[in-house]
PDB file of C-alpha atoms in Angstrom:
ATOM      1  CA  MET R   1      15.157 -10.483  31.131  1.00 49.00           C
ATOM      2  CA  LYS R   2      13.834 -12.081  27.875  1.00 49.00           C
ATOM      3  CA  GLN R   3      10.716  -9.850  28.685  1.00 47.00           C
ATOM      4  CA  LEU R   4      13.273  -6.798  28.034  1.00 42.00           C
ATOM      5  CA  GLY R   5      15.137  -8.397  25.182  1.00 41.00           C
ATOM      6  CA  ILE R   6      12.238  -8.563  22.942  1.00 39.00           C
ATOM      7  CA  ALA R   7      10.731  -5.320  24.280  1.00 40.00           C
ATOM      8  CA  LEU R   8      13.870  -3.411  23.296  1.00 37.00           C
ATOM      9  CA  LEU R   9      14.019  -5.536  19.748  1.00 38.00           C
ATOM     10  CA  VAL R  10      10.064  -4.144  18.770  1.00 36.00           C
ATOM     11  CA  CYS R  11      11.971  -0.913  20.044  1.00 38.00           C
ATOM     12  CA  VAL R  12      14.383  -1.240  17.437  1.00 36.00           C
ATOM     13  CA  SER R  13      12.684  -2.427  14.291  1.00 40.00           C
ATOM     14  CA  PHE R  14       9.772   0.664  14.843  1.00 40.00           C
ATOM     15  CA  LEU R  15      12.753   3.254  15.160  1.00 39.00           C
ATOM     16  CA  THR R  16      14.322   1.569  11.855  1.00 40.00           C
ATOM     17  CA  ALA R  17      10.685   1.482   9.773  1.00 44.00           C
ATOM     18  CA  CYS R  18      10.878   5.906  10.644  1.00 43.00           C
ATOM     19  CA  GLN R  19      14.367   5.968   9.134  1.00 44.00           C
ATOM     20  CA  LYS R  20      14.654   7.798   5.657  1.00 41.00           C
ATOM     21  CA  GLN R  21      14.361   4.983   3.506  1.00 39.00           C
ATOM     22  CA  PRO R  22      15.219   4.272  -0.480  1.00 36.00           C
ATOM     23  CA  THR R  23      12.447   5.291  -3.000  1.00 33.00           C
ATOM     24  CA  ALA R  24      10.486   3.457  -5.791  1.00 31.00           C
ATOM     25  CA  ALA R  25      12.725   3.708  -8.956  1.00 32.00           C
ATOM     26  CA  SER R  26      10.091   4.502 -11.156  1.00 30.00           C
ATOM     27  CA  ASN R  27       9.493   7.572 -13.344  1.00 34.00           C
ATOM     28  CA  VAL R  28       5.559   7.564 -13.904  1.00 39.00           C
ATOM     29  CA  SER R  29       4.031   9.773 -11.547  1.00 51.00           C
ATOM     30  CA  ASN R  30       1.634  12.875 -13.628  1.00 60.00           C
ATOM     31  CA  GLU R  31       2.950  15.933  -9.984  1.00 71.00           C
ATOM     32  CA  PRO R  32       4.964  18.573 -10.843  1.00 86.00           C
ATOM     33  CA  PRO R  33       7.513  18.568  -8.153  1.00 92.00           C
ATOM     34  CA  ILE R  34       6.999  21.273  -5.582  1.00 93.00           C
ATOM     35  CA  ASP R  35       8.457  24.980  -6.833  1.00 95.00           C
ATOM     36  CA  PHE R  36       9.484  26.221  -2.925  1.00 96.00           C
ATOM     37  CA  PRO R  37      10.468  29.134  -2.929  1.00 96.00           C
ATOM     38  CA  ALA R  38       6.880  29.756  -5.137  1.00 96.00           C
ATOM     39  CA  VAL R  39       5.428  28.778  -1.879  1.00 96.00           C
ATOM     40  CA  LEU R  40       7.060  30.966  -0.136  1.00 97.00           C
ATOM     41  CA  GLN R  41       6.019  33.469  -2.476  1.00 97.00           C
ATOM     42  CA  GLN R  42       2.827  33.226  -2.155  1.00 96.00           C
ATOM     43  CA  ALA R  43       2.780  32.749   1.533  1.00 96.00           C
ATOM     44  CA  LYS R  44       4.256  36.172   1.895  1.00 96.00           C
ATOM     45  CA  SER R  45       1.746  37.815  -1.001  1.00 96.00           C
ATOM     46  CA  GLU R  46      -0.926  36.566   0.921  1.00 96.00           C
ATOM     47  CA  ASN R  47      -0.115  36.733   4.333  1.00 94.00           C
ATOM     48  CA  LYS R  48      -0.485  32.334   5.284  1.00 95.00           C
ATOM     49  CA  PHE R  49       2.081  29.532   7.618  1.00 96.00           C
ATOM     50  CA  VAL R  50       3.490  26.860   5.444  1.00 97.00           C
ATOM     51  CA  LEU R  51       3.517  23.967   6.907  1.00 97.00           C
ATOM     52  CA  LEU R  52       5.744  20.865   5.402  1.00 98.00           C
ATOM     53  CA  GLU R  53       4.796  17.689   6.493  1.00 98.00           C
ATOM     54  CA  PHE R  54       7.535  14.888   5.870  1.00 98.00           C
ATOM     55  CA  THR R  55       5.839  11.786   4.983  1.00 98.00           C
ATOM     56  CA  GLY R  56       7.172   8.050   4.142  1.00 97.00           C
ATOM     57  CA  SER R  57       2.912   7.842   2.661  1.00 96.00           C
ATOM     58  CA  ASP R  58       3.099   4.306   1.752  1.00 97.00           C
ATOM     59  CA  TRP R  59       5.485   2.647   4.780  1.00 97.00           C
ATOM     60  CA  CYS R  60       6.023   5.078   7.359  1.00 97.00           C
ATOM     61  CA  PRO R  61       3.045   3.295  10.108  1.00 97.00           C
ATOM     62  CA  PRO R  62       2.701   7.150  12.207  1.00 97.00           C
ATOM     63  CA  CYS R  63       2.749   9.137   9.273  1.00 97.00           C
ATOM     64  CA  ILE R  64       0.414   6.590   7.704  1.00 97.00           C
ATOM     65  CA  ALA R  65      -2.012   6.852  11.116  1.00 97.00           C
ATOM     66  CA  MET R  66      -1.182  10.631  11.469  1.00 97.00           C
ATOM     67  CA  HIS R  67      -2.610  11.248   8.122  1.00 97.00           C
ATOM     68  CA  GLU R  68      -5.766   8.689   9.056  1.00 97.00           C
ATOM     69  CA  ASN R  69      -6.057  10.545  12.314  1.00 97.00           C
ATOM     70  CA  VAL R  70      -5.202  14.075  11.705  1.00 97.00           C
ATOM     71  CA  PHE R  71      -5.121  14.895   7.893  1.00 97.00           C
ATOM     72  CA  SER R  72      -7.818  13.286   6.133  1.00 97.00           C
ATOM     73  CA  LYS R  73     -10.669  14.419   8.474  1.00 97.00           C
ATOM     74  CA  PRO R  74     -13.370  17.614   7.410  1.00 97.00           C
ATOM     75  CA  GLU R  75     -11.718  19.175  10.900  1.00 97.00           C
ATOM     76  CA  PHE R  76      -8.254  20.114  10.173  1.00 97.00           C
ATOM     77  CA  LYS R  77      -8.845  20.937   6.190  1.00 96.00           C
ATOM     78  CA  GLU R  78     -11.220  23.482   7.267  1.00 97.00           C
ATOM     79  CA  TYR R  79      -8.533  24.517   9.782  1.00 97.00           C
ATOM     80  CA  ILE R  80      -5.839  24.812   7.096  1.00 95.00           C
ATOM     81  CA  LYS R  81      -6.884  26.281   4.286  1.00 93.00           C
ATOM     82  CA  PRO R  82      -7.940  30.129   4.841  1.00 94.00           C
ATOM     83  CA  GLN R  83      -4.508  30.259   7.002  1.00 92.00           C
ATOM     84  CA  THR R  84      -1.763  28.074   5.826  1.00 95.00           C
ATOM     85  CA  LEU R  85      -0.407  26.103   2.916  1.00 96.00           C
ATOM     86  CA  TYR R  86      -0.276  22.725   3.233  1.00 96.00           C
ATOM     87  CA  VAL R  87       2.988  21.114   1.211  1.00 97.00           C
ATOM     88  CA  VAL R  88       3.398  17.666   1.506  1.00 97.00           C
ATOM     89  CA  VAL R  89       6.484  16.576   0.890  1.00 98.00           C
ATOM     90  CA  ASP R  90       6.470  12.540   0.862  1.00 97.00           C
ATOM     91  CA  PHE R  91       9.151   9.811   0.224  1.00 97.00           C
ATOM     92  CA  PRO R  92       6.790   6.695  -0.880  1.00 97.00           C
ATOM     93  CA  ASN R  93       8.441   3.629  -1.427  1.00 96.00           C
ATOM     94  CA  ASP R  94       5.346   2.198  -4.015  1.00 95.00           C
ATOM     95  CA  THR R  95       4.424   5.142  -4.934  1.00 94.00           C
ATOM     96  CA  PRO R  96       6.418   6.295  -7.608  1.00 95.00           C
ATOM     97  CA  GLN R  97       7.318   9.758  -8.386  1.00 95.00           C
ATOM     98  CA  SER R  98       9.380  11.886 -11.262  1.00 95.00           C
ATOM     99  CA  ASP R  99      13.157  12.418 -10.527  1.00 95.00           C
ATOM    100  CA  ALA R 100      12.212  15.886 -10.605  1.00 95.00           C
ATOM    101  CA  GLN R 101       9.770  15.488  -7.718  1.00 96.00           C
ATOM    102  CA  LYS R 102      12.517  13.019  -5.978  1.00 96.00           C
ATOM    103  CA  LYS R 103      15.262  15.896  -5.892  1.00 96.00           C
ATOM    104  CA  ALA R 104      12.998  18.894  -4.645  1.00 96.00           C
ATOM    105  CA  ASN R 105      11.582  16.685  -1.961  1.00 97.00           C
ATOM    106  CA  ALA R 106      15.214  15.348  -0.812  1.00 97.00           C
ATOM    107  CA  ALA R 107      16.532  19.322  -1.336  1.00 97.00           C
ATOM    108  CA  LEU R 108      13.713  20.300   1.147  1.00 97.00           C
ATOM    109  CA  ALA R 109      14.533  17.870   2.917  1.00 98.00           C
ATOM    110  CA  GLU R 110      18.118  18.903   3.713  1.00 98.00           C
ATOM    111  CA  LYS R 111      17.521  22.092   4.421  1.00 97.00           C
ATOM    112  CA  PHE R 112      15.181  21.486   7.072  1.00 97.00           C
ATOM    113  CA  LYS R 113      17.261  18.563   7.922  1.00 97.00           C
ATOM    114  CA  ALA R 114      13.900  16.208   7.986  1.00 97.00           C
ATOM    115  CA  GLU R 115      15.864  12.711   8.975  1.00 95.00           C
ATOM    116  CA  ALA R 116      13.154  11.004  10.206  1.00 97.00           C
ATOM    117  CA  PHE R 117       9.390  10.430   9.051  1.00 98.00           C
ATOM    118  CA  PRO R 118       7.268  12.382  10.311  1.00 98.00           C
ATOM    119  CA  THR R 119       8.638  15.540  10.195  1.00 98.00           C
ATOM    120  CA  PHE R 120       6.912  18.605  10.332  1.00 98.00           C
ATOM    121  CA  VAL R 121       7.511  22.744   9.917  1.00 98.00           C
ATOM    122  CA  LEU R 122       5.609  25.163  10.404  1.00 98.00           C
ATOM    123  CA  LEU R 123       7.606  28.661   8.742  1.00 97.00           C
ATOM    124  CA  ASN R 124       5.442  31.726   9.428  1.00 95.00           C
ATOM    125  CA  SER R 125       5.086  33.747   6.041  1.00 93.00           C
ATOM    126  CA  GLU R 126       7.984  35.006   6.003  1.00 92.00           C
ATOM    127  CA  GLY R 127      10.229  31.452   5.331  1.00 94.00           C
ATOM    128  CA  THR R 128      10.891  31.501   9.439  1.00 95.00           C
ATOM    129  CA  GLU R 129      10.936  28.436  10.770  1.00 97.00           C
ATOM    130  CA  ILE R 130       8.643  29.338  14.086  1.00 96.00           C
ATOM    131  CA  TRP R 131       7.371  25.443  15.166  1.00 97.00           C
ATOM    132  CA  ARG R 132       8.978  21.761  14.208  1.00 97.00           C
ATOM    133  CA  GLN R 133       8.213  17.932  15.397  1.00 97.00           C
ATOM    134  CA  VAL R 134       9.442  15.013  14.288  1.00 97.00           C
ATOM    135  CA  GLY R 135       7.072  11.979  15.050  1.00 96.00           C
ATOM    136  CA  GLY R 136       3.704  11.018  14.981  1.00 94.00           C
ATOM    137  CA  PHE R 137       2.160  12.692  18.289  1.00 94.00           C
ATOM    138  CA  ALA R 138      -1.419  14.047  17.683  1.00 93.00           C
ATOM    139  CA  SER R 139      -4.261  11.252  16.925  1.00 94.00           C
ATOM    140  CA  THR R 140      -6.879  13.843  16.131  1.00 97.00           C
ATOM    141  CA  PRO R 141      -7.472  17.188  14.351  1.00 98.00           C
ATOM    142  CA  ALA R 142      -7.530  18.859  17.575  1.00 97.00           C
ATOM    143  CA  GLU R 143      -4.583  18.203  19.115  1.00 97.00           C
ATOM    144  CA  PHE R 144      -2.229  19.337  15.804  1.00 97.00           C
ATOM    145  CA  ILE R 145      -4.114  22.203  15.436  1.00 97.00           C
ATOM    146  CA  ALA R 146      -3.616  22.552  19.056  1.00 97.00           C
ATOM    147  CA  ALA R 147      -0.205  22.397  19.067  1.00 96.00           C
ATOM    148  CA  ILE R 148       0.639  24.003  15.990  1.00 96.00           C
ATOM    149  CA  GLU R 149      -1.816  27.401  17.123  1.00 95.00           C
ATOM    150  CA  ALA R 150      -0.065  27.685  20.146  1.00 95.00           C
ATOM    151  CA  ALA R 151       3.289  28.085  18.058  1.00 94.00           C
ATOM    152  CA  LYS R 152       1.908  30.707  16.390  1.00 91.00           C
ATOM    153  CA  LYS R 153       1.484  32.000  19.391  1.00 90.00           C
ATOM    154  CA  LYS R 154       5.185  32.277  20.232  1.00 85.00           C
ATOM    155  CA  SER R 155       6.734  33.695  17.176  1.00 77.00           C
ATOM    156  CA  PRO R 156       6.964  37.200  16.727  1.00 62.00           C
ATOM    157  CA  ALA R 157       6.310  37.416  13.933  1.00 54.00           C
ATOM    158  CA  THR R 158       3.942  35.396  12.639  1.00 46.00           C
ATOM    159  CA  ALA R 159       1.210  35.875   9.643  1.00 47.00           C
ATOM    160  CA  THR R 160      -2.278  37.435  10.690  1.00 49.00           C
ATOM    161  CA  LYS R 161      -4.902  35.292   9.106  1.00 45.00           C
TER     162      LYS R 161
END
């Protein structure tokens, strides 16, 4: 019984760590805020998909693992670039962001109902959501790519690049 209690405590702690956390109050980042209407316009004009990654890049263990095991790998970068606009919507604790960036990120999280991290949302070139995944799930670029490809095949209206 004691082991069950410890296991439950570990699970609750892990799930709590993956929920939204407050962002740092500092306002130092030079990153421009995400201009989502411009992203959608570019996707439409270039007939590309949009992959939104909602992440807590410096505090969320599954987010950090996905970055290290999937997104930083050449295989993922080579796959994603020609056919997809990859947008990272970050909610860091220790990395400073401008107020404009925080506001833009919060608006996107609300629009796409990203309530836990990581959350991945794939949109077709028209801006319609065709796939969503909450939580870290892939340990290799191939696993992530396979999930995206399966979603594209199921979508009635997809980009063709």
